[in-house]
């Protein structure tokens, strides 16, 4: 006999569905195949970004590689792939990683935007970026020390604040400095718009369905080539 206790920090839906073992195995294999293709693309891009950072002597490609790597770990945490393959022996980390990794992903995204803007045109904007990143570190520390429940609301609000924090400066950059920046705006927009399903689900405004589970992964997969094209055009212009 096994007793299972479920504890959640927000209203959650648990849809039940009956399947035969063969149907479940086939669906699981298809999901793993798609996630494996996504991770293969991520690893290729990370290696490419690291090489470009050295050969082109442009640290922006290094920021890009780090951002994509953290984003991939975030998606694996949310999809359950990381708990199954990357850290199957740590139940505590598997529980908090679904909140810690998105927060770190926003930190890396803001650092990437700062690298794009370098030099940051306004001192108050630089201070705003630094405050935003410091807030992300504090939220991460709260989650790691006290668990998911105290930092749950803060993490969701931090994600919502990250949308104008990252997109606003990129739009200014695209209009004022380089039209190639619109590729970066498009890439970031797909990531934020698809990731918006998660806080909506956490707030109880959307049910748990394929859109809230697969949508963020699809948005992240679209973001990778869009950002890569934008970086190549910016590097060629420089």
Coordinates of C-alpha atoms in Angstrom, one line a residue, residues 99 139 142 150-159:
X99 CA 10.3 28.1 -9.9
X139 CA 13.4 35.7 -4.9
X142 CA 13.6 32.9 -0.7
X150 CA 6.4 31.9 0.1
X151 CA 8.1 32.7 -3.2
X152 CA 5.3 31.6 -5.5
X153 CA 3.5 34.9 -5.9
X154 CA 6.8 36.8 -6.1
X155 CA 8.1 34.5 -8.9
X156 CA 4.9 35.0 -10.9
X157 CA 5.0 38.8 -10.5
X158 CA 8.7 38.8 -11.3
X159 CA 7.9 37.1 -14.6

